[in-house]
Amino acid sequence: TGALALALYLLGDRALPVVAELSRGARLASEEWDDYCFVCTDGGNLVCCDRCPRTVHVQCVGLDRVPKGDFLCLYCERELAKKSKHKAKGPDEPGKGGERTSR
């Protein structure tokens, strides 16, 4: 932010420990989950996505109970599926996994 840039400009290397601590605090704050459901925007008992700060009510995503293991919100599920599909497709070269060739 502007305050960090100003501190670095005015204090030089003496500002580095302060800037590092402020940056660490900002990182930790960004790792917290939302306090409201991404679907209905109400609070309450929420399930947290394991890849982003989104949270949802179990009922809002059509589940009967909290899933065991990792939970991904609909957005992260979709993004993961896109990456998996792209990775499985491979490069667009014959014989390299991109297109199927027949002999």
Short mmCIF file of N, CA and C in Angstrom, two decimals:
data_model
loop_
_atom_site.label_atom_id
_atom_site.label_comp_id
_atom_site.label_asym_id
_atom_site.label_seq_id
_atom_site.Cartn_x
_atom_site.Cartn_y
_atom_site.Cartn_z
N THR A 1 0.83 -1.19 0.00
CA THR A 1 0.00 0.00 0.00
C THR A 1 0.87 1.24 0.00
N GLY A 2 0.24 2.38 -0.07
CA GLY A 2 0.97 3.64 -0.10
C GLY A 2 1.75 3.89 1.18
N ALA A 3 1.19 3.49 2.33
CA ALA A 3 1.87 3.70 3.61
C ALA A 3 3.16 2.90 3.67
N LEU A 4 3.13 1.68 3.16
CA LEU A 4 4.33 0.85 3.17
C LEU A 4 5.40 1.44 2.26
N ALA A 5 5.00 1.92 1.11
CA ALA A 5 5.95 2.54 0.19
C ALA A 5 6.56 3.78 0.81
N LEU A 6 5.75 4.59 1.48
CA LEU A 6 6.24 5.79 2.13
C LEU A 6 7.22 5.44 3.25
N ALA A 7 6.89 4.43 4.04
CA ALA A 7 7.79 4.00 5.12
C ALA A 7 9.13 3.54 4.56
N LEU A 8 9.09 2.78 3.48
CA LEU A 8 10.34 2.33 2.86
C LEU A 8 11.15 3.51 2.34
N TYR A 9 10.45 4.48 1.76
CA TYR A 9 11.13 5.65 1.21
C TYR A 9 11.78 6.48 2.32
N LEU A 10 11.03 6.71 3.40
CA LEU A 10 11.53 7.56 4.48
C LEU A 10 12.56 6.87 5.36
N LEU A 11 12.35 5.60 5.66
CA LEU A 11 13.20 4.92 6.62
C LEU A 11 14.23 3.98 6.00
N GLY A 12 14.09 3.71 4.73
CA GLY A 12 15.06 2.82 4.08
C GLY A 12 15.05 1.43 4.69
N ASP A 13 16.22 0.86 4.89
CA ASP A 13 16.35 -0.50 5.41
C ASP A 13 15.78 -0.66 6.81
N ARG A 14 15.73 0.42 7.58
CA ARG A 14 15.18 0.32 8.94
C ARG A 14 13.70 -0.04 8.93
N ALA A 15 13.02 0.20 7.82
CA ALA A 15 11.59 -0.11 7.73
C ALA A 15 11.31 -1.57 7.37
N LEU A 16 12.32 -2.30 6.92
CA LEU A 16 12.10 -3.66 6.44
C LEU A 16 11.47 -4.59 7.48
N PRO A 17 11.93 -4.61 8.75
CA PRO A 17 11.27 -5.49 9.72
C PRO A 17 9.79 -5.14 9.94
N VAL A 18 9.48 -3.87 9.94
CA VAL A 18 8.09 -3.43 10.13
C VAL A 18 7.25 -3.84 8.92
N VAL A 19 7.78 -3.62 7.74
CA VAL A 19 7.08 -3.98 6.51
C VAL A 19 6.85 -5.49 6.45
N ALA A 20 7.85 -6.27 6.84
CA ALA A 20 7.71 -7.73 6.84
C ALA A 20 6.61 -8.17 7.79
N GLU A 21 6.55 -7.57 8.97
CA GLU A 21 5.51 -7.94 9.94
C GLU A 21 4.12 -7.54 9.45
N LEU A 22 4.01 -6.36 8.85
CA LEU A 22 2.72 -5.94 8.31
C LEU A 22 2.27 -6.84 7.17
N SER A 23 3.20 -7.24 6.34
CA SER A 23 2.87 -8.14 5.22
C SER A 23 2.43 -9.49 5.74
N ARG A 24 3.10 -10.00 6.78
CA ARG A 24 2.72 -11.29 7.36
C ARG A 24 1.32 -11.21 7.94
N GLY A 25 1.00 -10.11 8.61
CA GLY A 25 -0.33 -9.91 9.17
C GLY A 25 -1.40 -9.87 8.09
N ALA A 26 -1.09 -9.22 6.98
CA ALA A 26 -2.05 -9.16 5.87
C ALA A 26 -2.27 -10.53 5.26
N ARG A 27 -1.20 -11.33 5.15
CA ARG A 27 -1.32 -12.69 4.62
C ARG A 27 -2.19 -13.53 5.53
N LEU A 28 -1.98 -13.45 6.84
CA LEU A 28 -2.77 -14.23 7.78
C LEU A 28 -4.24 -13.81 7.73
N ALA A 29 -4.49 -12.51 7.61
CA ALA A 29 -5.87 -12.03 7.54
C ALA A 29 -6.56 -12.53 6.28
N SER A 30 -5.81 -12.65 5.20
CA SER A 30 -6.42 -13.11 3.95
C SER A 30 -6.70 -14.60 3.98
N GLU A 31 -6.14 -15.34 4.94
CA GLU A 31 -6.36 -16.78 5.04
C GLU A 31 -7.61 -17.11 5.86
N GLU A 32 -8.29 -16.11 6.37
CA GLU A 32 -9.52 -16.34 7.11
C GLU A 32 -10.67 -16.56 6.14
N TRP A 33 -11.69 -17.31 6.59
CA TRP A 33 -12.85 -17.58 5.75
C TRP A 33 -13.92 -16.53 5.95
N ASP A 34 -14.83 -16.47 4.98
CA ASP A 34 -15.95 -15.54 5.04
C ASP A 34 -16.86 -15.90 6.21
N ASP A 35 -17.58 -14.90 6.73
CA ASP A 35 -18.51 -15.10 7.83
C ASP A 35 -19.94 -15.29 7.35
N TYR A 36 -20.13 -15.42 6.05
CA TYR A 36 -21.46 -15.57 5.48
C TYR A 36 -21.42 -16.59 4.35
N CYS A 37 -22.56 -17.16 4.07
CA CYS A 37 -22.69 -18.16 3.01
C CYS A 37 -22.55 -17.50 1.65
N PHE A 38 -21.74 -18.07 0.79
CA PHE A 38 -21.51 -17.55 -0.56
C PHE A 38 -22.80 -17.61 -1.40
N VAL A 39 -23.69 -18.55 -1.09
CA VAL A 39 -24.91 -18.75 -1.87
C VAL A 39 -26.03 -17.81 -1.41
N CYS A 40 -26.35 -17.85 -0.10
CA CYS A 40 -27.50 -17.09 0.39
C CYS A 40 -27.14 -15.84 1.19
N THR A 41 -25.88 -15.64 1.49
CA THR A 41 -25.32 -14.50 2.23
C THR A 41 -25.73 -14.45 3.70
N ASP A 42 -26.32 -15.52 4.25
CA ASP A 42 -26.62 -15.57 5.68
C ASP A 42 -25.44 -16.17 6.43
N GLY A 43 -25.37 -15.91 7.73
CA GLY A 43 -24.35 -16.51 8.58
C GLY A 43 -24.86 -17.83 9.14
N GLY A 44 -24.22 -18.29 10.18
CA GLY A 44 -24.65 -19.53 10.84
C GLY A 44 -23.58 -20.59 10.76
N ASN A 45 -24.03 -21.85 10.74
CA ASN A 45 -23.09 -22.98 10.64
C ASN A 45 -22.67 -23.14 9.19
N LEU A 46 -21.41 -22.84 8.93
CA LEU A 46 -20.90 -22.81 7.56
C LEU A 46 -19.80 -23.84 7.35
N VAL A 47 -19.71 -24.35 6.13
CA VAL A 47 -18.64 -25.24 5.73
C VAL A 47 -17.63 -24.40 4.95
N CYS A 48 -16.36 -24.53 5.29
CA CYS A 48 -15.31 -23.73 4.67
C CYS A 48 -14.67 -24.47 3.51
N CYS A 49 -14.48 -23.78 2.42
CA CYS A 49 -13.76 -24.34 1.28
C CYS A 49 -12.29 -24.49 1.68
N ASP A 50 -11.67 -25.57 1.27
CA ASP A 50 -10.27 -25.81 1.61
C ASP A 50 -9.28 -25.14 0.66
N ARG A 51 -9.79 -24.42 -0.36
CA ARG A 51 -8.89 -23.76 -1.31
C ARG A 51 -9.06 -22.25 -1.38
N CYS A 52 -10.16 -21.72 -0.84
CA CYS A 52 -10.40 -20.27 -0.91
C CYS A 52 -11.18 -19.85 0.34
N PRO A 53 -11.44 -18.56 0.52
CA PRO A 53 -12.14 -18.10 1.73
C PRO A 53 -13.65 -18.27 1.69
N ARG A 54 -14.21 -18.87 0.64
CA ARG A 54 -15.67 -19.01 0.57
C ARG A 54 -16.19 -20.01 1.58
N THR A 55 -17.40 -19.74 2.08
CA THR A 55 -18.10 -20.64 2.99
C THR A 55 -19.53 -20.80 2.51
N VAL A 56 -20.14 -21.94 2.84
CA VAL A 56 -21.52 -22.21 2.43
C VAL A 56 -22.24 -22.99 3.52
N HIS A 57 -23.57 -22.91 3.49
CA HIS A 57 -24.40 -23.81 4.30
C HIS A 57 -24.48 -25.13 3.55
N VAL A 58 -24.49 -26.21 4.28
CA VAL A 58 -24.59 -27.53 3.67
C VAL A 58 -25.82 -27.60 2.77
N GLN A 59 -26.95 -27.09 3.24
CA GLN A 59 -28.20 -27.15 2.49
C GLN A 59 -28.15 -26.32 1.21
N CYS A 60 -27.40 -25.23 1.23
CA CYS A 60 -27.33 -24.34 0.07
C CYS A 60 -26.62 -24.96 -1.12
N VAL A 61 -25.80 -26.00 -0.87
CA VAL A 61 -25.11 -26.67 -1.97
C VAL A 61 -25.65 -28.08 -2.20
N GLY A 62 -26.83 -28.36 -1.60
CA GLY A 62 -27.52 -29.62 -1.87
C GLY A 62 -26.96 -30.83 -1.14
N LEU A 63 -26.26 -30.63 -0.04
CA LEU A 63 -25.73 -31.75 0.74
C LEU A 63 -26.61 -31.99 1.96
N ASP A 64 -26.60 -33.24 2.45
CA ASP A 64 -27.36 -33.59 3.65
C ASP A 64 -26.56 -33.35 4.92
N ARG A 65 -25.23 -33.45 4.80
CA ARG A 65 -24.37 -33.29 5.97
C ARG A 65 -23.01 -32.76 5.53
N VAL A 66 -22.20 -32.39 6.50
CA VAL A 66 -20.86 -31.90 6.22
C VAL A 66 -20.03 -33.05 5.64
N PRO A 67 -19.40 -32.85 4.49
CA PRO A 67 -18.60 -33.93 3.88
C PRO A 67 -17.35 -34.23 4.71
N LYS A 68 -16.94 -35.49 4.68
CA LYS A 68 -15.69 -35.87 5.34
C LYS A 68 -14.55 -35.54 4.39
N GLY A 69 -13.42 -35.20 4.94
CA GLY A 69 -12.26 -34.86 4.11
C GLY A 69 -12.34 -33.44 3.58
N ASP A 70 -11.65 -33.19 2.50
CA ASP A 70 -11.60 -31.85 1.92
C ASP A 70 -12.93 -31.47 1.31
N PHE A 71 -13.26 -30.18 1.40
CA PHE A 71 -14.46 -29.65 0.78
C PHE A 71 -14.05 -28.51 -0.14
N LEU A 72 -14.54 -28.54 -1.37
CA LEU A 72 -14.29 -27.46 -2.32
C LEU A 72 -15.61 -26.81 -2.68
N CYS A 73 -15.63 -25.48 -2.69
CA CYS A 73 -16.83 -24.77 -3.12
C CYS A 73 -17.05 -25.05 -4.62
N LEU A 74 -18.19 -24.68 -5.12
CA LEU A 74 -18.51 -24.95 -6.52
C LEU A 74 -17.52 -24.27 -7.46
N TYR A 75 -17.10 -23.07 -7.12
CA TYR A 75 -16.14 -22.35 -7.96
C TYR A 75 -14.81 -23.09 -8.02
N CYS A 76 -14.28 -23.49 -6.87
CA CYS A 76 -12.99 -24.19 -6.84
C CYS A 76 -13.08 -25.57 -7.49
N GLU A 77 -14.22 -26.25 -7.33
CA GLU A 77 -14.43 -27.53 -8.01
C GLU A 77 -14.34 -27.35 -9.52
N ARG A 78 -15.01 -26.31 -10.02
CA ARG A 78 -15.01 -26.03 -11.45
C ARG A 78 -13.61 -25.70 -11.95
N GLU A 79 -12.88 -24.87 -11.21
CA GLU A 79 -11.53 -24.50 -11.59
C GLU A 79 -10.60 -25.71 -11.59
N LEU A 80 -10.74 -26.58 -10.60
CA LEU A 80 -9.93 -27.78 -10.53
C LEU A 80 -10.24 -28.71 -11.69
N ALA A 81 -11.51 -28.83 -12.05
CA ALA A 81 -11.90 -29.67 -13.18
C ALA A 81 -11.33 -29.12 -14.49
N LYS A 82 -11.34 -27.79 -14.65
CA LYS A 82 -10.76 -27.18 -15.85
C LYS A 82 -9.27 -27.49 -15.95
N LYS A 83 -8.56 -27.35 -14.83
CA LYS A 83 -7.12 -27.61 -14.83
C LYS A 83 -6.84 -29.07 -15.10
N SER A 84 -7.62 -29.97 -14.52
CA SER A 84 -7.43 -31.40 -14.73
C SER A 84 -7.69 -31.77 -16.19
N LYS A 85 -8.74 -31.19 -16.77
CA LYS A 85 -9.09 -31.47 -18.16
C LYS A 85 -7.99 -30.96 -19.08
N HIS A 86 -7.50 -29.75 -18.81
CA HIS A 86 -6.44 -29.17 -19.63
C HIS A 86 -5.16 -29.99 -19.50
N LYS A 87 -4.82 -30.42 -18.29
CA LYS A 87 -3.60 -31.20 -18.06
C LYS A 87 -3.70 -32.56 -18.74
N ALA A 88 -4.88 -33.19 -18.69
CA ALA A 88 -5.07 -34.51 -19.30
C ALA A 88 -5.01 -34.43 -20.82
N LYS A 89 -5.45 -33.29 -21.38
CA LYS A 89 -5.45 -33.12 -22.83
C LYS A 89 -4.03 -33.06 -23.36
N GLY A 90 -3.16 -32.39 -22.66
CA GLY A 90 -1.77 -32.31 -23.09
C GLY A 90 -1.59 -31.39 -24.27
N PRO A 91 -0.39 -31.37 -24.83
CA PRO A 91 -0.12 -30.50 -25.98
C PRO A 91 -0.86 -30.99 -27.22
N ASP A 92 -1.15 -30.08 -28.13
CA ASP A 92 -1.88 -30.42 -29.35
C ASP A 92 -0.94 -30.93 -30.44
N GLU A 93 -0.27 -32.01 -30.13
CA GLU A 93 0.60 -32.64 -31.11
C GLU A 93 0.15 -34.08 -31.28
N PRO A 94 0.10 -34.59 -32.50
CA PRO A 94 -0.27 -35.99 -32.70
C PRO A 94 0.67 -36.91 -31.94
N GLY A 95 0.08 -37.89 -31.26
CA GLY A 95 0.88 -38.85 -30.52
C GLY A 95 1.39 -38.34 -29.19
N LYS A 96 1.08 -37.09 -28.81
CA LYS A 96 1.53 -36.53 -27.56
C LYS A 96 0.41 -36.32 -26.56
N GLY A 97 -0.76 -36.92 -26.82
CA GLY A 97 -1.85 -36.81 -25.88
C GLY A 97 -2.88 -35.77 -26.21
N GLY A 98 -2.62 -34.89 -27.16
CA GLY A 98 -3.56 -33.83 -27.48
C GLY A 98 -4.70 -34.30 -28.36
N GLU A 99 -4.37 -34.99 -29.43
CA GLU A 99 -5.39 -35.51 -30.34
C GLU A 99 -5.18 -37.00 -30.50
N ARG A 100 -6.23 -37.69 -30.70
CA ARG A 100 -6.15 -39.13 -30.88
C ARG A 100 -5.96 -39.42 -32.37
N THR A 101 -4.99 -40.25 -32.68
CA THR A 101 -4.77 -40.61 -34.07
C THR A 101 -5.09 -42.08 -34.26
N SER A 102 -5.64 -42.42 -35.40
CA SER A 102 -5.95 -43.81 -35.69
C SER A 102 -5.00 -44.34 -36.73
N ARG A 103 -4.72 -45.60 -36.65
CA ARG A 103 -3.81 -46.21 -37.64
C ARG A 103 -4.50 -47.30 -38.39
#
